[in-house]
Phi, psi and omega in degrees: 000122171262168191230122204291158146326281226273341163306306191319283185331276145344325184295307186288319188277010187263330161304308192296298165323331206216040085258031146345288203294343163259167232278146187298339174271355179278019197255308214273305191306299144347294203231041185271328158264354203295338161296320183297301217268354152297312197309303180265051122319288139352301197266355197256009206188201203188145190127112162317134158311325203285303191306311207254340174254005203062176197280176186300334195272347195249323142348280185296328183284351159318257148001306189267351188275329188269348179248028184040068177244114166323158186273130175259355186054032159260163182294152161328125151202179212012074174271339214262325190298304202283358181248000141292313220266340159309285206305316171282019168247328174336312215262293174279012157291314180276314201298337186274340183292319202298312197266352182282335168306307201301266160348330147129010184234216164303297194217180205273336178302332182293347204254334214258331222293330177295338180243038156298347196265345187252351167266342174285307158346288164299344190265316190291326178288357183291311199310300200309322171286344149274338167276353191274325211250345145275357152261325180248346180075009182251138197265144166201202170235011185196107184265138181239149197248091182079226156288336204236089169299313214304298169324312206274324174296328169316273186354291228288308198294308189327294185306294199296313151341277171028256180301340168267319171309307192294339185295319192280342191237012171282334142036260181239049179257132151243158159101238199264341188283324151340313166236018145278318168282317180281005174284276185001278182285004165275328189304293188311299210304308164321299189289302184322293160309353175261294183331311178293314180310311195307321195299317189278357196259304191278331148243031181243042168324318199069215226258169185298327177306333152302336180277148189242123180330074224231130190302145152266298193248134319176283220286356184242026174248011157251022171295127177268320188190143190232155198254087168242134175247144194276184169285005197269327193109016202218135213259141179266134182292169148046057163280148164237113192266168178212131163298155151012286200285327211098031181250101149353110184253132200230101180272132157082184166203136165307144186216026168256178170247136162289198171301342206248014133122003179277157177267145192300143185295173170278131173218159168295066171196142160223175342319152144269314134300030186350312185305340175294335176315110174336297198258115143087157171261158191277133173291161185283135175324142184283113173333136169311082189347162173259150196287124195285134166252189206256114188238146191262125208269134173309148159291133163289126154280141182293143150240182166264000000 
């Protein structure tokens, strides 16, 4: 015989029903797993609940004998809160049973349960990208403090210790330490996604061509045209700037018409508008030297 829902659901409220009489949060705290810890039950076996726990009434006085909790004589309240909050973990106690066959196992925890040590793994390294990404404000894949990998790989081996100390003894925690770990562990899971975003934000830049041209100083990106001058005052044609390496620097865009009425293309060579020179109009290219020729010379006479 398998066991529905909706008995586990009936089981809490009859258990819940029958420590009535006690204050609703020492009530609530008492029986806050107690649906989690029927479904497995459930799952481990064949068999009424009634048959195998005994009834729901002999349950609860169980339950009150182990935490020595007193009758308080106060009234039932937020019961519909707390037997919806039964019901929705019941509903996901079956839906794991339901969805664990898609998977090759019972249920999807027999499935998840061999890859916890790798999830202890993945948890310590989340921590660490938080605490790396709450010390320096920089999102990654390797966390660093600042400048000094060396710090953010300590961190990184610290966290992951951690998390594997802690994977071992988290277990058997109930009550608020119980759910101070899955806020936990919901925080990272959260965090993980902005981290894949920042990531996938950073590498889908696309190809350089994609990149937006960006100045280091502010005062040379409305430049047009560049100018050189000798010590005379008198302006050179066709300049060629060069960076350090010997890396070309290409400045400015023509902002003139050539002879033939286009604006002349961008080159390593400057003015690109000579007619344009601030100081003075450009001198005319200095005329070629003439070529030397051949003047005709007397024959030397012999002499005797």
């Amino acid at each position: 015989m398998t066991v529905t829902g909706q008995e586990i659901t009936d089981y809490v409220d009859r258990v819940r029903a029958a420590l009535a009489d006690l204050p609703p949060a020492r009530r609530d705290e008492l029986t806050e797993d107690l649906a989690e810890h029927l479904a497995e039950v459930a799952a481990e076996g064949e068999g009424a609940l009634v048959d195998r726990l005994g009834p729901p009434e002999a349950y609860a006085a169980e339950l009150r004998t182990a935490a020595g909790a007193e009758p308080g004589g106060r009234p039932v309240r937020l019961r519909r809160l707390s037997a919806a909050r039964d019901n929705a973990v019941t509903q996901l106690r079956l839906l794991d049973r339901q969805l664990g066959p898609v998977l090759g196992h019972e249920t999807v925890s027999d499935f998840l349960r061999p890859l916890r040590p790798a999830w202890w793994l993945v948890r310590g390294w989340l921590a660490a990208l938080l605490v790396a990404a709450m010390t320096d404000g920089q999102v990654g894949l390797a966390p660093r403090l600042g400048t000094n990998t060396s710090a953010g790989l300590l961190v990184l081996i610290g966290a992951v210790v951690a998390s594997v100390w802690w994977g071992h003894r988290s277990a058997g925690l109930t009550g608020w330490p119980r759910r101070l770990h899955h806020l936990g562990t919901a925080a990272l899971l959260l965090f993980s996604v902005a981290v894949l975003a920042e990531v996938d934000q950073r590498a889908g830049g696309g190809s350089p061509a994609d990149y937006e041209q960006v100045a280091v100083d502010r005062r040379y990106d409305r430049i047009e045209d560049v100018f050189v001058y000798d010590q005379q005052g008198r302006l050179i044609r066709d300049a060629q700037l060069f960076d350090q390496n010997g890396v070309p620097i290409r400045l400015g865009w023509p902002n003139c018409l050539d002879s033939s009425g286009a604006v002349p293309a961008p080159r390593n060579a400057y003015p690109y508008c000579p007619e344009l020179a601030p100081f003075g109009p450009p001198e005319a290219p200095s005329p070629a030297p003439p070529a030397p020729t051949e003047s005709a010379t007397p024959a030397p006479t012999p002499t005797r």
